[in-house]
CSV table of C-alpha atoms in Angstrom, one decimal:
chain,number,residue,atom,x,y,z
A,1,MET,CA,87.9,-157.3,-56.7
A,2,THR,CA,85.2,-155.2,-57.6
A,3,THR,CA,82.6,-156.6,-59.7
A,4,TYR,CA,81.5,-154.0,-62.2
A,5,ARG,CA,77.7,-153.6,-63.8
A,6,THR,CA,76.9,-151.9,-67.0
A,7,LEU,CA,75.1,-148.3,-67.0
A,8,GLY,CA,72.0,-149.4,-69.0
A,9,ARG,CA,72.7,-149.9,-72.4
A,10,THR,CA,75.8,-147.6,-72.6
A,11,GLY,CA,78.3,-150.1,-72.5
A,12,VAL,CA,80.2,-148.2,-69.5
A,13,LYS,CA,81.4,-150.3,-66.6
A,14,VAL,CA,80.4,-148.8,-63.2
A,15,SER,CA,81.1,-149.9,-59.7
A,16,PRO,CA,78.0,-151.0,-57.6
A,17,LEU,CA,78.6,-148.1,-55.3
A,18,THR,CA,79.0,-144.4,-56.4
A,19,LEU,CA,80.6,-141.8,-54.5
A,20,GLY,CA,78.0,-139.0,-53.8
A,21,ALA,CA,79.9,-135.8,-53.0
A,22,MET,CA,76.8,-133.8,-51.7
A,23,ASN,CA,78.5,-133.7,-48.1
A,24,PHE,CA,81.6,-132.4,-49.3
A,25,GLY,CA,81.9,-128.6,-48.7
A,26,ALA,CA,80.1,-126.4,-46.3
A,27,ARG,CA,76.5,-128.5,-46.3
A,28,GLY,CA,78.4,-131.5,-44.9
A,29,ASN,CA,82.3,-131.8,-44.5
A,30,PRO,CA,83.8,-128.2,-44.8
A,31,ASP,CA,87.3,-129.7,-44.7
A,32,HIS,CA,88.6,-129.8,-48.3
A,33,GLU,CA,91.5,-132.0,-47.5
A,34,ASP,CA,89.4,-134.6,-45.7
A,35,GLY,CA,87.1,-134.5,-48.6
A,36,ILE,CA,89.9,-135.5,-51.0
A,37,GLU,CA,91.2,-138.2,-48.8
A,38,ILE,CA,87.9,-139.8,-48.8
A,39,ILE,CA,87.7,-139.5,-52.6
A,40,HIS,CA,91.1,-141.1,-53.1
A,41,ARG,CA,90.2,-143.8,-50.6
A,42,ALA,CA,86.9,-144.7,-52.6
A,43,LEU,CA,88.8,-144.8,-55.8
A,44,ASP,CA,91.6,-147.2,-54.2
A,45,ALA,CA,88.8,-149.4,-52.9
A,46,GLY,CA,87.4,-149.7,-56.5
A,47,ILE,CA,84.8,-146.9,-56.8
A,48,ASN,CA,84.9,-145.5,-60.4
A,49,VAL,CA,81.8,-143.2,-60.3
A,50,ILE,CA,81.6,-139.7,-58.7
A,51,ASP,CA,78.2,-137.8,-58.6
A,52,THR,CA,78.2,-134.3,-57.6
A,53,ALA,CA,76.1,-131.2,-58.6
A,54,ASP,CA,76.8,-127.7,-59.2
A,55,VAL,CA,74.3,-126.7,-56.3
A,56,TYR,CA,76.0,-128.9,-53.6
A,57,ALA,CA,77.6,-125.9,-51.4
A,58,GLN,CA,77.4,-123.6,-54.5
A,59,GLY,CA,79.9,-125.2,-56.4
A,60,GLU,CA,82.2,-126.3,-53.6
A,61,SER,CA,81.7,-129.8,-54.1
A,62,GLU,CA,82.5,-129.9,-57.6
A,63,GLN,CA,85.7,-127.8,-56.5
A,64,ILE,CA,86.8,-130.4,-54.1
A,65,VAL,CA,86.2,-133.3,-56.8
A,66,GLY,CA,88.2,-131.4,-59.2
A,67,ARG,CA,91.2,-131.1,-56.9
A,68,ALA,CA,91.1,-134.8,-55.7
A,69,LEU,CA,91.0,-136.0,-59.4
A,70,ALA,CA,94.0,-133.8,-60.4
A,71,GLY,CA,97.3,-135.3,-61.0
A,72,GLY,CA,96.4,-138.0,-63.4
A,73,ARG,CA,93.2,-139.9,-61.6
A,74,ARG,CA,90.5,-138.2,-63.7
A,75,ASP,CA,90.7,-141.1,-66.4
A,76,GLU,CA,89.9,-143.6,-63.4
A,77,VAL,CA,86.3,-142.1,-62.9
A,78,PHE,CA,83.1,-141.8,-64.5
A,79,LEU,CA,82.3,-138.3,-63.5
A,80,ALA,CA,78.7,-137.2,-63.0
A,81,THR,CA,77.4,-133.8,-62.1
A,82,LYS,CA,74.0,-132.2,-62.4
A,83,PHE,CA,72.5,-128.6,-63.3
A,84,HIS,CA,69.0,-127.4,-62.4
A,85,GLY,CA,69.4,-125.6,-58.7
A,86,ARG,CA,69.8,-121.9,-58.5
A,87,MET,CA,73.2,-120.8,-58.5
A,88,GLY,CA,73.7,-117.5,-56.6
A,89,ASP,CA,71.1,-114.7,-56.7
A,90,ASN,CA,70.7,-114.5,-60.6
A,91,PRO,CA,67.3,-115.6,-61.8
A,92,HIS,CA,69.0,-116.7,-65.0
A,93,HIS,CA,71.2,-119.2,-63.3
A,94,GLU,CA,68.9,-121.9,-62.6
A,95,GLY,CA,66.5,-124.3,-64.6
A,96,ASN,CA,66.7,-126.5,-67.6
A,97,SER,CA,66.6,-123.6,-70.3
A,98,ARG,CA,69.4,-124.0,-73.0
A,99,ARG,CA,70.5,-120.4,-71.9
A,100,TRP,CA,71.4,-121.8,-68.4
A,101,ILE,CA,72.5,-125.2,-69.7
A,102,VAL,CA,75.4,-123.9,-72.0
A,103,LYS,CA,76.8,-121.7,-69.1
A,104,ALA,CA,76.2,-124.3,-66.3
A,105,VAL,CA,78.2,-126.9,-68.0
A,106,GLU,CA,81.2,-124.0,-68.5
A,107,ASN,CA,81.1,-123.3,-65.0
A,108,SER,CA,81.0,-127.2,-63.8
A,109,LEU,CA,83.8,-128.0,-66.2
A,110,ARG,CA,86.1,-125.3,-64.9
A,111,ARG,CA,85.3,-126.4,-61.0
A,112,LEU,CA,86.0,-129.8,-62.0
A,113,ASN,CA,89.0,-129.0,-63.8
A,114,THR,CA,88.1,-131.2,-66.7
A,115,ASP,CA,87.6,-130.9,-70.4
A,116,HIS,CA,84.4,-133.1,-70.2
A,117,ILE,CA,81.8,-134.6,-68.0
A,118,ASP,CA,81.0,-138.3,-68.4
A,119,LEU,CA,77.2,-138.1,-67.4
A,120,TYR,CA,75.4,-134.5,-67.3
A,121,GLN,CA,72.1,-135.0,-65.5
A,122,ALA,CA,68.9,-132.6,-65.3
A,123,HIS,CA,68.8,-132.5,-61.3
A,124,ARG,CA,64.9,-131.9,-61.5
A,125,PRO,CA,62.4,-131.3,-64.0
A,126,ASP,CA,61.7,-127.8,-65.2
A,127,GLU,CA,58.0,-127.2,-66.0
A,128,SER,CA,58.8,-123.7,-67.5
A,129,ALA,CA,61.3,-125.2,-70.1
A,130,ASP,CA,60.0,-127.6,-72.9
A,131,PHE,CA,61.8,-131.0,-72.5
A,132,GLU,CA,62.7,-130.6,-76.2
A,133,GLU,CA,64.9,-127.7,-75.6
A,134,THR,CA,66.7,-129.2,-72.8
A,135,ILE,CA,67.3,-132.6,-74.6
A,136,GLY,CA,68.5,-130.6,-78.0
A,137,ALA,CA,70.9,-128.4,-75.8
A,138,LEU,CA,72.2,-131.6,-74.2
A,139,THR,CA,72.5,-133.4,-77.6
A,140,ASP,CA,74.6,-130.6,-78.6
A,141,LEU,CA,76.7,-130.6,-75.6
A,142,VAL,CA,77.6,-134.3,-76.4
A,143,ARG,CA,78.5,-133.5,-80.2
A,144,GLN,CA,80.9,-130.5,-78.9
A,145,GLY,CA,82.5,-133.2,-76.8
A,146,LYS,CA,81.9,-131.2,-73.5
A,147,ILE,CA,79.7,-134.2,-72.3
A,148,ARG,CA,79.8,-137.8,-72.9
A,149,TYR,CA,76.0,-138.7,-71.9
A,150,PHE,CA,73.2,-137.4,-70.5
A,151,GLY,CA,70.4,-138.3,-68.1
A,152,THR,CA,67.5,-137.0,-65.6
A,153,SER,CA,67.0,-137.1,-61.9
A,154,VAL,CA,63.8,-137.6,-60.1
A,155,HIS,CA,61.5,-137.3,-63.1
A,156,SER,CA,58.0,-138.8,-63.2
A,157,PRO,CA,57.6,-142.1,-65.3
A,158,ALA,CA,55.4,-139.9,-67.6
A,159,GLN,CA,58.3,-137.3,-68.1
A,160,ILE,CA,61.0,-140.3,-68.5
A,161,VAL,CA,58.8,-141.6,-71.3
A,162,GLU,CA,58.5,-138.1,-73.0
A,163,GLY,CA,62.3,-137.8,-72.9
A,164,GLN,CA,62.4,-141.0,-74.9
A,165,TRP,CA,59.9,-140.2,-77.3
A,166,THR,CA,61.3,-136.4,-78.0
A,167,ALA,CA,64.5,-137.9,-78.6
A,168,GLU,CA,63.1,-140.4,-81.0
A,169,ARG,CA,61.0,-137.9,-82.7
A,170,ARG,CA,63.5,-135.1,-83.1
A,171,GLY,CA,66.4,-137.2,-83.9
A,172,PHE,CA,68.1,-136.2,-80.6
A,173,LEU,CA,70.2,-138.3,-78.5
A,174,ARG,CA,68.1,-139.8,-75.6
A,175,PRO,CA,68.7,-139.7,-71.9
A,176,VAL,CA,70.7,-142.9,-71.0
A,177,SER,CA,69.9,-142.8,-67.3
A,178,GLU,CA,67.6,-141.7,-64.3
A,179,GLN,CA,68.8,-141.0,-60.6
A,180,ILE,CA,66.0,-141.9,-58.1
A,181,PRO,CA,65.7,-142.3,-54.1
A,182,TYR,CA,65.3,-145.9,-53.3
A,183,SER,CA,65.5,-147.8,-49.9
A,184,LEU,CA,64.1,-150.1,-47.6
A,185,LEU,CA,61.9,-147.2,-46.5
A,186,ILE,CA,61.0,-145.7,-49.8
A,187,ARG,CA,60.1,-148.3,-52.5
A,188,SER,CA,57.6,-146.1,-54.6
A,189,ASN,CA,59.9,-146.4,-57.6
A,190,GLU,CA,59.4,-150.1,-57.8
A,191,ARG,CA,55.9,-149.5,-59.3
A,192,GLU,CA,57.0,-147.5,-62.4
A,193,VAL,CA,60.5,-146.0,-62.7
A,194,LEU,CA,62.4,-149.3,-62.2
A,195,PRO,CA,60.4,-151.2,-64.6
A,196,LEU,CA,60.6,-148.3,-67.2
A,197,ALA,CA,64.2,-148.3,-66.7
A,198,GLN,CA,64.4,-152.1,-67.7
A,199,LYS,CA,62.1,-151.6,-70.6
A,200,TYR,CA,64.0,-148.7,-72.2
A,201,GLY,CA,67.5,-149.8,-71.2
A,202,LEU,CA,68.2,-146.8,-68.7
A,203,GLY,CA,70.6,-146.9,-66.0
A,204,VAL,CA,69.6,-146.2,-62.7
A,205,LEU,CA,71.6,-144.5,-59.9
A,206,THR,CA,69.7,-144.8,-56.9
A,207,TYR,CA,70.5,-142.4,-53.8
A,208,GLY,CA,69.5,-142.5,-50.0
A,209,PRO,CA,70.0,-146.0,-49.3
A,210,LEU,CA,69.8,-145.2,-45.5
A,211,ALA,CA,66.5,-143.0,-46.1
A,212,ALA,CA,68.3,-139.7,-45.0
A,213,GLY,CA,69.1,-141.3,-41.7
A,214,TRP,CA,66.4,-143.4,-41.0
A,215,LEU,CA,68.3,-146.6,-41.4
A,216,SER,CA,71.4,-145.5,-40.0
A,217,GLY,CA,70.4,-147.2,-36.7
A,218,ARG,CA,69.9,-144.1,-34.8
A,219,TYR,CA,66.0,-144.2,-35.5
A,220,ARG,CA,64.7,-146.6,-32.8
A,221,ALA,CA,61.5,-146.8,-30.9
A,222,GLY,CA,62.0,-145.2,-27.5
A,223,ALA,CA,65.1,-143.4,-28.5
A,224,ARG,CA,65.8,-139.8,-28.3
A,225,GLN,CA,65.5,-137.6,-31.4
A,226,PRO,CA,68.4,-138.0,-33.3
A,227,GLU,CA,70.4,-135.0,-33.6
A,228,SER,CA,70.2,-133.8,-37.4
A,229,TYR,CA,69.9,-130.6,-39.3
A,230,ARG,CA,67.2,-132.1,-41.1
A,231,LYS,CA,64.8,-132.1,-38.2
A,232,ASP,CA,65.0,-128.4,-38.2
A,233,TRP,CA,65.1,-128.1,-42.2
A,234,ILE,CA,62.2,-130.3,-42.8
A,235,PRO,CA,60.5,-131.3,-39.5
A,236,ASP,CA,57.6,-133.0,-40.7
A,237,ARG,CA,59.8,-135.7,-42.3
A,238,TYR,CA,62.1,-136.4,-39.4
A,239,ASP,CA,60.2,-135.8,-36.3
A,240,ILE,CA,60.2,-139.1,-34.6
A,241,ALA,CA,57.2,-137.6,-32.2
A,242,ALA,CA,55.0,-136.7,-35.2
A,243,PRO,CA,51.9,-139.0,-35.2
A,244,HIS,CA,52.3,-139.5,-39.1
A,245,ASN,CA,56.1,-140.9,-38.6
A,246,ALA,CA,54.7,-143.4,-36.5
A,247,ASP,CA,54.5,-146.2,-39.0
A,248,LYS,CA,57.9,-145.3,-40.5
A,249,LEU,CA,59.5,-145.3,-37.0
A,250,ALA,CA,57.9,-148.8,-36.3
A,251,ALA,CA,59.4,-150.0,-39.8
A,252,ALA,CA,62.6,-148.6,-39.2
A,253,GLU,CA,62.7,-150.5,-35.7
A,254,ALA,CA,61.6,-153.7,-37.3
A,255,LEU,CA,64.1,-153.4,-40.1
A,256,ALA,CA,66.9,-152.8,-37.5
A,257,THR,CA,65.7,-155.8,-35.3
A,258,LEU,CA,65.7,-157.8,-38.6
A,259,ALA,CA,69.4,-156.9,-39.4
A,260,GLU,CA,70.2,-157.7,-35.7
A,261,GLU,CA,68.8,-161.3,-36.3
A,262,ALA,CA,70.5,-161.6,-39.6
A,263,GLY,CA,73.9,-160.8,-37.9
A,264,LEU,CA,74.2,-157.7,-39.9
A,265,PRO,CA,74.7,-154.0,-39.5
A,266,LEU,CA,71.6,-152.2,-40.2
A,267,VAL,CA,73.7,-150.1,-43.0
A,268,HIS,CA,74.7,-153.2,-44.6
A,269,LEU,CA,71.2,-154.6,-44.9
A,270,SER,CA,70.0,-151.3,-46.5
A,271,VAL,CA,72.7,-150.7,-49.0
A,272,ALA,CA,72.4,-154.5,-50.1
A,273,PHE,CA,68.8,-154.2,-50.6
A,274,ALA,CA,69.0,-151.4,-52.9
A,275,LEU,CA,71.9,-153.0,-54.8
A,276,ASN,CA,69.7,-156.2,-55.0
A,277,HIS,CA,67.0,-154.8,-57.7
A,278,PRO,CA,68.0,-156.0,-61.3
A,279,ALA,CA,67.3,-152.3,-62.7
A,280,VAL,CA,69.9,-150.7,-60.4
A,281,SER,CA,73.2,-149.9,-62.0
A,282,SER,CA,74.7,-148.4,-58.8
A,283,VAL,CA,73.8,-147.1,-55.5
A,284,ILE,CA,75.0,-143.6,-54.3
A,285,ILE,CA,76.8,-143.3,-51.0
A,286,GLY,CA,77.4,-140.1,-49.4
A,287,PRO,CA,80.0,-140.2,-46.6
A,288,ARG,CA,80.9,-137.3,-44.6
A,289,THR,CA,83.7,-139.3,-43.1
A,290,ARG,CA,86.6,-141.7,-43.7
A,291,GLU,CA,84.6,-144.3,-41.1
A,292,HIS,CA,81.4,-143.9,-43.2
A,293,LEU,CA,82.8,-144.9,-46.3
A,294,ASP,CA,84.4,-148.0,-44.7
A,295,THR,CA,81.2,-148.9,-43.0
A,296,TYR,CA,79.4,-148.3,-46.6
A,297,LEU,CA,82.2,-150.8,-48.4
A,298,GLY,CA,81.5,-153.7,-46.0
A,299,ALA,CA,78.0,-153.8,-47.6
A,300,LEU,CA,79.5,-154.9,-51.0
A,301,ASP,CA,80.2,-158.5,-49.3
A,302,VAL,CA,76.5,-159.0,-48.3
A,303,ARG,CA,74.5,-161.3,-50.2
A,304,LEU,CA,70.6,-161.3,-49.2
A,305,THR,CA,68.8,-164.6,-49.1
A,306,ALA,CA,65.2,-164.9,-50.6
A,307,ALA,CA,63.7,-165.7,-47.1
A,308,LEU,CA,65.3,-162.6,-45.9
A,309,LEU,CA,63.9,-160.6,-48.5
A,310,ASP,CA,60.4,-161.8,-47.9
A,311,ARG,CA,61.0,-160.9,-44.2
A,312,ILE,CA,61.6,-157.2,-45.7
A,313,ASP,CA,58.7,-157.2,-47.9
A,314,GLU,CA,56.4,-158.2,-45.0
A,315,ILE,CA,57.7,-154.9,-43.1
A,316,VAL,CA,57.7,-152.7,-46.3
A,317,PRO,CA,55.6,-153.9,-49.1
A,318,PRO,CA,57.2,-153.5,-52.4
A,319,GLY,CA,56.2,-150.2,-53.9
A,320,HIS,CA,55.4,-148.7,-50.4
A,321,VAL,CA,56.3,-145.2,-49.3
A,322,PHE,CA,55.5,-143.6,-45.9
A,323,HIS,CA,55.8,-140.0,-46.9
A,324,LEU,CA,55.1,-138.8,-50.3
A,325,ARG,CA,57.8,-136.0,-50.4
A,326,ASP,CA,60.2,-138.9,-49.9
A,327,THR,CA,59.7,-139.8,-53.2
A,328,GLY,CA,61.6,-136.5,-54.1
A,329,ALA,CA,60.5,-133.1,-55.1
A,330,LEU,CA,56.7,-133.1,-55.9
A,331,PRO,CA,55.3,-132.2,-59.1
A,332,PRO,CA,53.3,-129.0,-59.9
A,333,SER,CA,50.1,-130.7,-60.3
A,334,VAL,CA,50.5,-132.0,-56.4
A,335,SER,CA,52.3,-129.1,-54.7
A,336,VAL,CA,51.0,-126.1,-56.6
A,337,SER,CA,47.2,-125.6,-55.8
A,338,ALA,CA,46.4,-123.7,-59.0
A,339,GLN,CA,47.2,-126.6,-61.1
A,340,ARG,CA,44.5,-128.8,-59.2
A,341,ARG,CA,41.9,-126.3,-58.3
A,342,ARG,CA,39.3,-124.7,-60.5
A,343,HIS,CA,38.9,-121.0,-59.1
A,344,SER,CA,35.9,-119.0,-59.8
A,345,SER,CA,36.2,-115.5,-61.1
A,346,ALA,CA,33.5,-114.4,-59.1
A,347,SER,CA,32.8,-114.7,-55.6
A,348,SER,CA,29.7,-116.3,-54.3
A,349,SER,CA,27.0,-114.1,-53.1
């Protein structure tokens, strides 16, 4: 029997695992019927949260989820989706402006074949949009009945606090959740985001418990480079031969060895670790196949001892991250040179 958790202070009961739908559609598993079957198997196993986004396969993921929930299964699910990323070629069809939010939600409602979204999330911050405008628009959508709650994803600690402060100052509803990467290899959010979530009573949905494949068991010292679209897409983060990935590979190897010594699959150790943090409401899993789903489900029976957690801390210290980009999208203060360099208007002679 599934033991449910509460999403922050909303009172909503959520399963420890959330079914992430990013891999449904052209980007992952293009077989719609297969995706629908995976969703049904997850619901039958007690998962009651599905997380998707409009940008996943440009709406295809939402369509698959909508088809899977047709026929009476919608009420079983706390349905979450996200807005922000570019949809198509129209420059107006992206971001966190009121103009786009009110259009994006209608598009998602149509694709999901539902009259409301339970949790509508800003997929990333938008430096060009006033946070007050974003929260105001989302508050209006709650009052119109189109969404029940709203939250953020990969926002900085300062932005999370700003969201709470803006809502209080302007009399808006407040964001109730934050979605972040969190795993054995990506622990930076233990520094501020997870404590902030506890302080403000925010629900936390974490993604990437396998660190985008690094904890799948395929990244081992001395092994060949695993086949993955990520190596070609983001080579600096996934090339095991790159010198700056040496420490990460060594940690993955040590964690795989630790899992073997504990008699656990590395996948189970990884998911159980993310579930163990007291601020985490639910861990998002992203299976592409039914076999992947069954493997993830096995982690629910794992309980980590204090001694095992201490061993993990010795391999990857609390708060540590190996690659800055593993924390999510970098803010402009880091990624945009004009925001961190004082340029002279005249060349030196």
